[in-house]
Short mmCIF file of C-alpha atoms in Angstrom, two decimals:
data_model
loop_
_atom_site.label_atom_id
_atom_site.label_comp_id
_atom_site.label_asym_id
_atom_site.label_seq_id
_atom_site.Cartn_x
_atom_site.Cartn_y
_atom_site.Cartn_z
CA MET A 281 219.18 -148.66 67.05
CA LEU A 282 222.58 -147.73 67.78
CA ASP A 283 224.39 -147.30 64.46
CA HIS A 284 224.97 -143.80 64.92
CA LEU A 285 226.77 -144.36 67.93
CA ILE A 286 228.89 -146.77 66.64
CA THR A 287 232.09 -146.44 64.20
CA HIS A 288 235.01 -148.65 63.11
CA ASP A 289 239.03 -148.02 64.53
CA ASP A 290 241.99 -148.31 62.16
CA ALA A 291 241.69 -152.33 63.05
CA LEU A 292 238.08 -152.53 61.81
CA ARG A 293 236.59 -153.29 64.93
CA MET A 294 233.50 -151.40 66.39
CA VAL A 295 234.21 -148.45 69.07
CA PRO A 296 231.76 -145.84 70.03
CA THR A 297 231.27 -142.53 68.39
CA ASP A 298 230.73 -140.89 71.83
CA ARG A 299 231.52 -143.32 74.70
CA ASP A 300 229.29 -141.57 77.39
CA GLU A 301 226.06 -141.20 74.78
CA LEU A 302 226.75 -144.87 74.14
CA ALA A 303 226.64 -145.95 77.49
CA ALA A 304 223.73 -144.01 78.26
CA ALA A 305 221.92 -145.49 75.16
CA VAL A 306 222.66 -149.00 76.42
CA GLY A 307 221.19 -147.93 79.87
CA ARG A 308 218.24 -147.15 78.38
CA LEU A 309 217.68 -150.34 76.53
CA ARG A 310 218.44 -152.27 79.56
CA ASP A 311 215.61 -150.32 81.47
CA GLU A 312 213.44 -150.93 78.54
CA LEU A 313 214.19 -154.73 78.74
CA ARG A 314 213.75 -154.99 82.51
CA ALA A 315 210.35 -153.19 82.02
CA LEU A 316 208.95 -155.56 79.84
CA PRO A 317 205.91 -157.99 81.23
CA GLU A 318 206.62 -161.65 81.12
CA ASP A 319 203.95 -162.16 78.51
CA ALA A 320 206.02 -159.57 76.03
CA ASP A 321 206.66 -160.24 72.59
CA PRO A 322 209.89 -162.56 72.77
CA ALA A 323 210.97 -160.56 69.32
CA ARG A 324 211.29 -157.89 71.79
CA THR A 325 213.30 -159.39 74.01
CA ARG A 326 215.49 -160.73 71.44
CA ILE A 327 216.28 -157.11 69.77
CA LEU A 328 216.66 -155.27 72.85
CA THR A 329 219.11 -158.10 73.96
CA ARG A 330 221.22 -158.21 70.70
CA TRP A 331 221.45 -154.31 70.47
CA ILE A 332 222.68 -154.21 74.22
CA GLY A 333 225.04 -157.00 73.21
CA ILE A 334 226.39 -155.15 70.39
CA GLY A 335 226.47 -151.82 72.39
CA GLN A 336 228.53 -153.26 75.43
CA MET A 337 230.79 -155.26 72.87
CA SER A 338 231.84 -151.81 71.28
CA LEU A 339 232.28 -150.21 74.81
CA GLY A 340 234.62 -153.07 75.73
CA HIS A 341 232.32 -155.01 78.28
CA HIS A 342 232.91 -158.23 76.65
CA ASP A 343 231.36 -160.61 79.02
CA GLU A 344 228.19 -158.38 79.38
CA ALA A 345 228.05 -158.66 75.75
CA LEU A 346 228.35 -162.22 75.46
CA THR A 347 225.80 -162.99 77.88
CA SER A 348 223.32 -160.64 75.97
CA LEU A 349 223.86 -161.92 72.28
CA ARG A 350 224.07 -165.62 73.60
CA ARG A 351 220.45 -164.67 74.87
CA SER A 352 219.36 -163.21 72.00
CA LEU A 353 220.69 -166.11 69.87
CA ASP A 354 219.00 -168.57 71.71
CA ILE A 355 215.67 -166.24 71.38
CA ALA A 356 216.18 -166.59 67.74
CA ALA A 357 216.57 -170.10 67.61
CA THR A 358 213.81 -170.88 69.63
CA THR A 359 211.40 -169.17 67.92
CA GLY A 360 212.74 -170.25 64.54
CA ASN A 361 213.68 -166.96 63.24
CA THR A 362 216.61 -167.99 61.02
CA ARG A 363 217.33 -164.69 59.78
CA ALA A 364 217.99 -163.24 63.30
CA VAL A 365 219.80 -166.49 63.86
CA VAL A 366 222.55 -165.57 61.08
CA ALA A 367 222.52 -161.77 62.04
CA THR A 368 222.82 -162.49 65.91
CA GLY A 369 225.28 -165.54 65.50
CA LEU A 370 227.49 -162.88 63.49
CA ASN A 371 227.36 -160.41 66.43
CA LEU A 372 228.38 -163.21 69.02
CA ALA A 373 231.22 -164.45 66.61
CA ASP A 374 232.56 -160.87 66.80
CA ALA A 375 232.29 -160.78 70.53
CA HIS A 376 234.36 -163.84 70.70
CA ARG A 377 236.73 -162.77 68.35
CA TYR A 378 237.04 -159.29 70.25
CA VAL A 379 238.02 -161.49 73.59
CA GLY A 380 240.31 -163.20 72.16
CA ASP A 381 238.30 -166.80 71.58
CA ALA A 382 238.99 -167.54 67.83
CA GLN A 383 238.08 -171.03 67.98
CA SER A 384 234.42 -169.91 69.01
CA ALA A 385 234.35 -167.53 66.88
CA ASP A 386 235.64 -169.48 63.60
CA ALA A 387 232.29 -172.06 64.82
CA LEU A 388 229.98 -168.94 64.79
CA TYR A 389 231.35 -167.51 61.34
CA ARG A 390 231.00 -170.64 59.40
CA SER A 391 227.69 -171.62 60.83
CA ALA A 392 226.05 -168.15 59.87
CA LEU A 393 227.51 -168.07 56.69
CA ASN A 394 226.27 -171.67 55.98
CA THR A 395 222.53 -171.00 56.96
CA ALA A 396 223.16 -167.60 54.91
CA ARG A 397 223.87 -169.33 51.61
CA ASP A 398 221.29 -172.09 52.26
CA GLN A 399 218.48 -169.91 53.36
CA HIS A 400 219.03 -166.29 53.51
CA PRO A 401 220.93 -165.22 50.08
CA GLU A 402 220.36 -161.48 51.04
CA LEU A 403 222.63 -162.00 54.18
CA VAL A 404 225.57 -163.80 52.55
CA ASP A 405 227.56 -160.46 51.72
CA TYR A 406 227.39 -159.67 55.71
CA ALA A 407 228.54 -163.36 56.58
CA LEU A 408 231.16 -163.13 54.17
CA GLN A 409 232.25 -159.51 55.46
CA HIS A 410 232.08 -160.48 59.25
CA THR A 411 234.15 -163.92 58.36
CA GLY A 412 236.84 -161.98 56.32
CA LYS A 413 237.66 -159.65 59.09
CA HIS A 414 237.91 -162.82 61.21
CA LEU A 415 240.22 -164.41 58.98
CA MET A 416 242.26 -161.11 58.64
CA GLU A 417 242.91 -161.07 62.04
CA ARG A 418 243.72 -164.43 62.58
CA GLY A 419 246.73 -163.90 59.67
CA ASP A 420 244.77 -165.80 57.04
CA LEU A 421 245.19 -162.89 54.77
CA THR A 422 244.55 -165.15 51.46
CA GLY A 423 241.34 -166.36 52.83
CA ALA A 424 240.32 -163.06 53.98
CA GLN A 425 240.79 -161.55 50.84
CA ALA A 426 238.68 -164.18 48.86
CA HIS A 427 235.67 -163.78 51.40
CA LEU A 428 236.12 -159.71 51.24
CA GLN A 429 236.19 -160.05 47.11
CA GLU A 430 232.85 -162.12 47.10
CA ALA A 431 231.33 -160.13 49.54
CA LEU A 432 232.39 -156.86 47.40
CA ARG A 433 230.88 -158.40 44.18
CA LEU A 434 227.36 -159.18 45.94
CA ARG A 435 227.44 -155.30 47.52
CA ILE A 436 228.45 -153.81 44.47
CA ALA A 437 224.96 -155.97 42.85
CA LYS A 438 223.33 -154.39 45.49
CA GLU A 439 223.98 -150.92 44.68
CA ASP A 440 224.73 -150.27 48.27
CA THR A 441 227.54 -147.38 48.75
CA GLU A 442 227.91 -147.46 52.00
CA LEU A 443 228.38 -151.25 52.04
CA VAL A 444 231.02 -151.43 49.57
CA LYS A 445 232.83 -148.68 51.11
CA SER A 446 233.19 -151.01 54.20
CA THR A 447 233.88 -153.96 52.43
CA GLN A 448 236.47 -151.83 50.35
CA ALA A 449 237.99 -150.79 53.70
CA ALA A 450 238.61 -154.12 54.83
CA LEU A 451 240.03 -155.41 51.55
CA ASP A 452 242.37 -152.39 51.84
CA ARG A 453 243.42 -153.16 55.20
CA VAL A 454 244.04 -156.86 54.09
CA GLU A 455 246.18 -155.55 51.18
CA LEU A 456 248.38 -153.10 53.82
CA LEU A 457 248.82 -156.05 56.00
CA THR A 458 249.97 -158.37 53.11
CA ASN A 459 252.24 -155.62 51.92
CA GLN A 460 253.82 -155.13 55.42
CA ALA A 461 254.12 -158.79 55.62
CA ASP A 462 256.04 -158.87 52.11
CA ALA A 463 258.04 -155.96 53.12
CA SER A 464 259.27 -157.49 56.13
CA ALA A 465 260.12 -160.59 54.72
CA VAL A 466 261.85 -159.31 51.36
CA ALA A 467 263.19 -155.40 52.68
CA PRO A 468 263.83 -155.68 56.63
CA SER A 469 265.00 -152.35 56.00
CA ASP A 470 261.46 -151.24 55.43
CA PRO A 471 259.52 -151.99 58.58
CA GLY A 472 257.91 -148.51 59.05
CA GLY A 473 256.41 -148.19 55.72
CA TRP A 474 258.74 -146.44 53.77
CA SER A 475 257.30 -146.66 50.64
CA ARG A 476 254.13 -145.47 51.79
CA GLN A 477 255.78 -142.48 53.65
CA TRP A 478 257.34 -141.54 50.03
CA THR A 479 253.80 -142.30 48.26
CA THR A 480 252.14 -139.78 50.91
CA TRP A 481 254.96 -137.51 50.04
CA LEU A 482 254.76 -137.65 46.58
CA ARG A 483 250.76 -136.96 46.32
CA SER A 484 251.20 -134.16 48.46
CA ARG A 485 253.24 -132.65 45.78
CA THR A 486 252.02 -133.66 42.38
CA THR A 487 249.41 -135.70 40.55
CA THR A 488 248.77 -137.88 37.56
CA LEU A 489 245.33 -135.56 37.24
CA THR A 490 246.57 -132.70 35.93
CA PRO A 491 249.84 -132.94 33.41
CA SER A 492 249.70 -129.28 32.80
CA ARG A 493 251.43 -128.83 36.59
CA TRP A 494 254.10 -131.21 35.99
CA ALA A 495 256.44 -128.73 34.84
CA GLN A 496 256.15 -126.29 37.83
CA ASP A 497 255.77 -129.14 40.04
CA PHE A 498 258.92 -130.91 39.25
CA PRO A 499 261.62 -128.37 40.32
CA ALA A 500 260.52 -129.29 44.00
CA LEU A 501 260.49 -133.15 43.52
CA ARG A 502 263.97 -133.17 41.27
CA ASP A 503 266.08 -133.83 44.42
CA ALA A 504 263.64 -135.96 46.41
CA VAL A 505 263.43 -137.96 43.43
CA ALA A 506 266.70 -138.19 42.35
CA ALA A 507 267.85 -139.57 45.92
CA ILE A 508 265.23 -142.44 45.42
CA THR A 509 266.13 -143.26 41.81
CA ALA A 510 269.80 -143.46 42.59
CA HIS A 511 269.00 -146.85 44.42
CA ARG A 512 266.88 -148.32 41.56
CA ARG A 513 267.77 -151.69 40.07
CA VAL A 514 266.04 -150.86 36.64
CA HIS A 515 265.52 -148.09 34.50
CA PRO A 516 261.84 -147.73 33.13
CA ARG A 517 261.65 -149.08 29.26
CA HIS A 518 259.17 -148.78 27.09
CA LEU A 519 258.73 -151.72 24.80
CA ARG A 520 257.15 -151.35 21.66
CA HIS A 521 256.22 -154.46 19.17
CA LEU A 522 258.10 -156.71 21.72
CA ARG A 523 259.93 -159.49 19.90
CA HIS A 524 261.41 -162.35 21.75
CA GLN A 525 263.95 -165.13 21.31
CA SER A 526 262.25 -166.50 17.94
CA ASP A 527 262.12 -162.91 16.56
CA GLN A 528 258.18 -163.28 16.54
CA SER A 529 255.87 -160.77 18.60
CA PHE A 530 254.17 -162.20 21.66
CA PRO A 531 251.52 -164.72 20.18
CA ALA A 532 248.31 -162.93 19.24
CA GLU A 533 246.30 -165.93 20.43
CA LEU A 534 247.83 -166.01 24.14
CA LEU A 535 247.51 -162.22 24.26
CA ALA A 536 243.70 -162.39 23.09
CA GLU A 537 243.20 -165.19 25.49
CA MET A 538 244.67 -163.46 28.49
CA ALA A 539 243.03 -160.19 27.64
CA GLU A 540 239.37 -162.24 27.53
CA GLU A 541 240.29 -163.74 31.11
CA ALA A 542 241.53 -160.33 32.16
CA GLU A 543 237.91 -158.57 31.16
CA LYS A 544 236.11 -161.45 32.84
CA ALA A 545 238.11 -161.42 35.77
CA VAL A 546 238.04 -157.60 36.57
CA ALA A 547 234.27 -157.50 36.00
CA THR A 548 233.74 -160.33 38.14
CA ASP A 549 236.00 -160.53 40.69
CA GLY A 550 237.77 -157.03 40.80
CA TYR A 551 238.30 -155.31 43.62
CA LEU A 552 238.66 -151.62 43.80
CA HIS A 553 242.31 -150.27 44.57
CA ASN A 554 243.78 -146.90 44.13
CA GLY A 555 241.13 -145.56 41.79
CA LYS A 556 241.03 -148.84 39.52
CA ARG A 557 240.14 -152.36 39.65
CA ASN A 558 242.42 -155.21 40.38
CA ALA A 559 241.82 -159.09 39.85
CA ALA A 560 243.62 -162.27 40.39
CA VAL A 561 245.20 -163.69 37.16
CA GLY A 562 244.27 -167.39 35.95
CA ASP A 563 245.00 -169.81 33.56
CA ALA A 564 245.23 -167.56 30.44
CA ALA A 565 248.00 -165.46 32.00
CA ASN A 566 249.73 -168.42 33.42
CA HIS A 567 250.19 -170.00 30.21
CA PHE A 568 251.14 -167.06 28.72
CA ALA A 569 254.10 -166.79 31.48
CA GLU A 570 254.91 -170.63 30.72
CA GLN A 571 255.11 -170.11 27.17
CA VAL A 572 257.36 -166.57 26.60
CA ASP A 573 260.48 -166.09 28.52
CA LEU A 574 259.51 -163.08 30.25
CA ALA A 575 262.69 -163.37 32.42
CA ALA A 576 264.60 -162.91 29.05
CA VAL A 577 262.49 -159.97 28.29
CA VAL A 578 263.43 -158.55 31.34
CA ALA A 579 267.10 -159.27 31.10
CA ARG A 580 267.38 -158.11 27.84
CA SER A 581 265.81 -154.87 28.17
CA THR A 582 267.44 -153.79 31.61
CA GLY A 583 270.45 -156.15 32.20
CA MET A 584 269.61 -157.49 35.20
CA GLU A 585 269.13 -161.47 35.52
CA VAL A 586 265.77 -162.17 37.01
CA GLU A 587 263.69 -165.38 37.92
CA GLN A 588 260.48 -165.94 36.02
CA PRO A 589 257.52 -164.12 37.35
CA HIS A 590 256.44 -164.88 41.11
CA THR A 591 253.29 -162.76 41.08
CA ALA A 592 250.87 -161.24 38.76
CA VAL A 593 248.08 -159.03 38.82
CA TYR A 594 245.08 -157.94 36.05
CA ILE A 595 244.29 -154.18 36.17
CA GLY A 596 241.50 -152.26 34.57
CA TYR A 597 240.66 -149.06 34.08
CA THR A 598 237.67 -147.30 32.94
CA GLU A 599 236.58 -143.52 31.93
CA GLY A 600 237.66 -140.94 34.36
CA GLN A 601 239.93 -143.36 36.63
CA PHE A 602 243.57 -142.91 37.18
CA LEU A 603 246.24 -143.56 39.48
CA ASP A 604 248.12 -141.40 40.98
CA PHE A 605 251.97 -141.39 41.79
CA HIS A 606 253.32 -143.84 44.27
CA LEU A 607 255.83 -146.47 45.07
CA ASP A 608 255.23 -150.05 45.24
CA GLU A 609 255.77 -152.32 48.19
CA PRO A 610 259.14 -154.31 48.10
CA GLY A 611 257.42 -157.61 48.10
CA PHE A 612 256.12 -157.34 44.04
CA GLY A 613 259.72 -157.80 43.32
CA GLU A 614 263.10 -155.89 42.10
CA ALA A 615 261.53 -155.63 38.45
CA SER A 616 257.63 -155.14 37.05
CA LEU A 617 256.31 -155.88 33.79
CA ILE A 618 253.09 -154.09 32.50
CA LEU A 619 251.72 -155.69 29.77
CA CYS A 620 248.80 -153.94 27.57
CA LEU A 621 246.05 -156.49 26.77
CA ARG A 622 243.34 -153.64 25.36
CA HIS A 623 243.37 -149.97 25.12
CA GLU A 624 239.90 -148.57 23.46
CA ARG A 625 239.32 -145.29 23.06
CA PRO A 626 237.26 -143.09 20.58
CA THR A 627 238.84 -142.28 17.12
CA GLY A 628 240.64 -139.12 17.01
CA ALA A 629 240.57 -138.86 20.66
CA LEU A 630 242.56 -135.79 21.95
CA ARG A 631 243.28 -137.13 25.15
CA VAL A 632 244.75 -140.67 25.74
CA SER A 633 245.71 -142.32 29.30
CA ALA A 634 249.20 -143.02 29.54
CA THR A 635 251.34 -145.12 32.41
CA VAL A 636 253.94 -142.13 33.49
CA PHE A 637 257.12 -141.93 35.71
CA ILE A 638 258.86 -139.51 37.30
CA ASN A 639 262.49 -139.68 37.07
CA ALA A 640 265.57 -137.83 38.25
CA ASP A 641 265.43 -135.43 34.92
CA GLY A 642 261.65 -135.40 34.58
CA TYR A 643 258.51 -137.15 33.38
CA LEU A 644 258.34 -140.40 31.29
CA ALA A 645 254.99 -140.87 29.60
CA CYS A 646 254.56 -144.47 28.03
CA ALA A 647 250.76 -144.69 25.90
CA LEU A 648 251.02 -148.41 26.09
CA ALA A 649 249.48 -149.90 22.82
CA PRO A 650 248.07 -153.61 23.00
CA GLY A 651 251.14 -155.83 22.88
CA ASP A 652 253.25 -152.79 24.19
CA CYS A 653 254.89 -153.30 27.73
CA VAL A 654 257.43 -151.28 30.02
CA VAL A 655 259.60 -152.91 32.46
CA PHE A 656 260.63 -150.97 35.62
CA ASP A 657 261.48 -150.89 39.10
CA GLY A 658 258.44 -150.07 40.87
CA ALA A 659 259.68 -150.08 44.30
CA LEU A 660 262.35 -147.06 43.48
CA THR A 661 260.26 -145.38 40.63
CA PRO A 662 257.36 -143.20 41.19
CA HIS A 663 254.64 -144.06 38.82
CA GLY A 664 251.13 -143.95 37.93
CA ARG A 665 248.55 -143.58 34.99
CA THR A 666 246.97 -140.39 33.69
CA PRO A 667 243.39 -139.99 33.44
CA LEU A 668 241.33 -142.06 31.05
CA GLY A 669 239.24 -139.77 28.76
CA PRO A 670 235.50 -140.45 27.49
CA ARG A 671 234.64 -143.83 26.36
CA GLU A 672 238.30 -145.01 26.84
CA SER A 673 239.16 -148.31 28.64
CA VAL A 674 242.55 -150.06 29.36
CA THR A 675 243.30 -153.67 30.57
CA LEU A 676 246.79 -154.56 31.58
CA VAL A 677 248.41 -157.39 33.37
CA SER A 678 251.19 -156.81 35.72
CA PHE A 679 254.00 -159.35 36.37
CA GLY A 680 256.60 -159.08 39.37
CA PHE A 681 260.30 -160.88 39.28
CA ARG A 682 262.64 -161.31 41.85
CA ALA A 683 266.47 -160.73 40.90
CA CYS A 684 268.61 -163.70 40.46
CA ASP A 685 270.98 -161.71 42.43
CA ARG A 686 269.83 -162.14 45.87
CA ALA A 687 271.52 -159.01 47.21
CA ALA A 688 269.19 -156.93 45.33
CA HIS A 689 266.48 -158.22 47.30
CA THR A 690 267.34 -155.98 50.49
CA LEU A 691 266.92 -151.98 49.92
CA THR A 692 269.47 -150.16 52.31
CA GLY A 693 270.55 -147.01 52.63
CA LEU A 694 267.51 -145.31 51.42
CA PRO A 695 266.54 -141.59 51.94
CA THR A 696 263.79 -141.09 54.41
CA ALA A 697 260.72 -138.97 52.91
CA PRO A 698 260.86 -135.20 53.31
CA ARG A 699 258.74 -133.72 55.78
#
């Protein structure tokens, strides 16, 4: 009814696309509501009061929004329309959230989500989406991500592109807030998003999409990249057929278990991020990290002593996907280890995707085979992945490590991104 006049701001709150037009549209709905006869269908009154409330909320008229939405919710409850109870309850929860009444909002979100799960499964994704944004604003980023990832799975199953896009935008904001929190805790010198500024600049100058451009792109990047990489704590190392202290390759059964877990996680719980799918690691990855001394692998290959991995994520790529050049947020650690779990492609494929880095002296491409890994400093080495070819797929796990030397945690004297 008013959808075309409402959009979302950077904080994902509803705002007018045109304030005057929305105010006029709300006025017309109020005129219609006042003109309804006393014996009018309650459903029409419920619909009008709901949309008046949504419009007023978007305009910032919170008291009027609360009044209208409470009236609409009461009508829905009185008439036994539980579907409307869920939908309007979420709107009323939003109105309480917008005015700063987190306690009332929380109760309404939980009630709507429980009712949707019990009686209206088609509305569960909506309830999860609204509840996730509420948790995000309260600072419960872990809870927000869990709700939004569940919503994303449901919306992908619905095959509704706009709904998927909306949930992905919310997940992207959760990730942004998480990275900002990590950067604030780990690298006080990066409060303004230093990594993101450099990523924006890099992507304006080059891309992993067209490797043929690299030679012509690089001269313009050389000095800037050299200024960044001069501070890095780990140089990229491609480790093939890795052997650990017992002089044996990574245990094949552990790699197989992790690969199976990763592919299931990416397929069922994965969320879109930078053109690929990420997913939380599980028992198999944790067991692998317990059985294999990954800190020793990093130390031997880089010379930097690190603690055992403090974080990890599964990554999945399929045909056509790629990851453009970027810098990681400092919170992931002073060293990263990307381990290839599976790499499927047709026999004789002319193009094979690779993990790529920009160094001060040019580009480094690492075509990882299963069991291979690459160790690098993701916060200070521009990196990405070239596009996957037809019928190609790659499954990876990325571990993050903190240096034992606490001085290495703080990044100071870093060059600002060119303009």
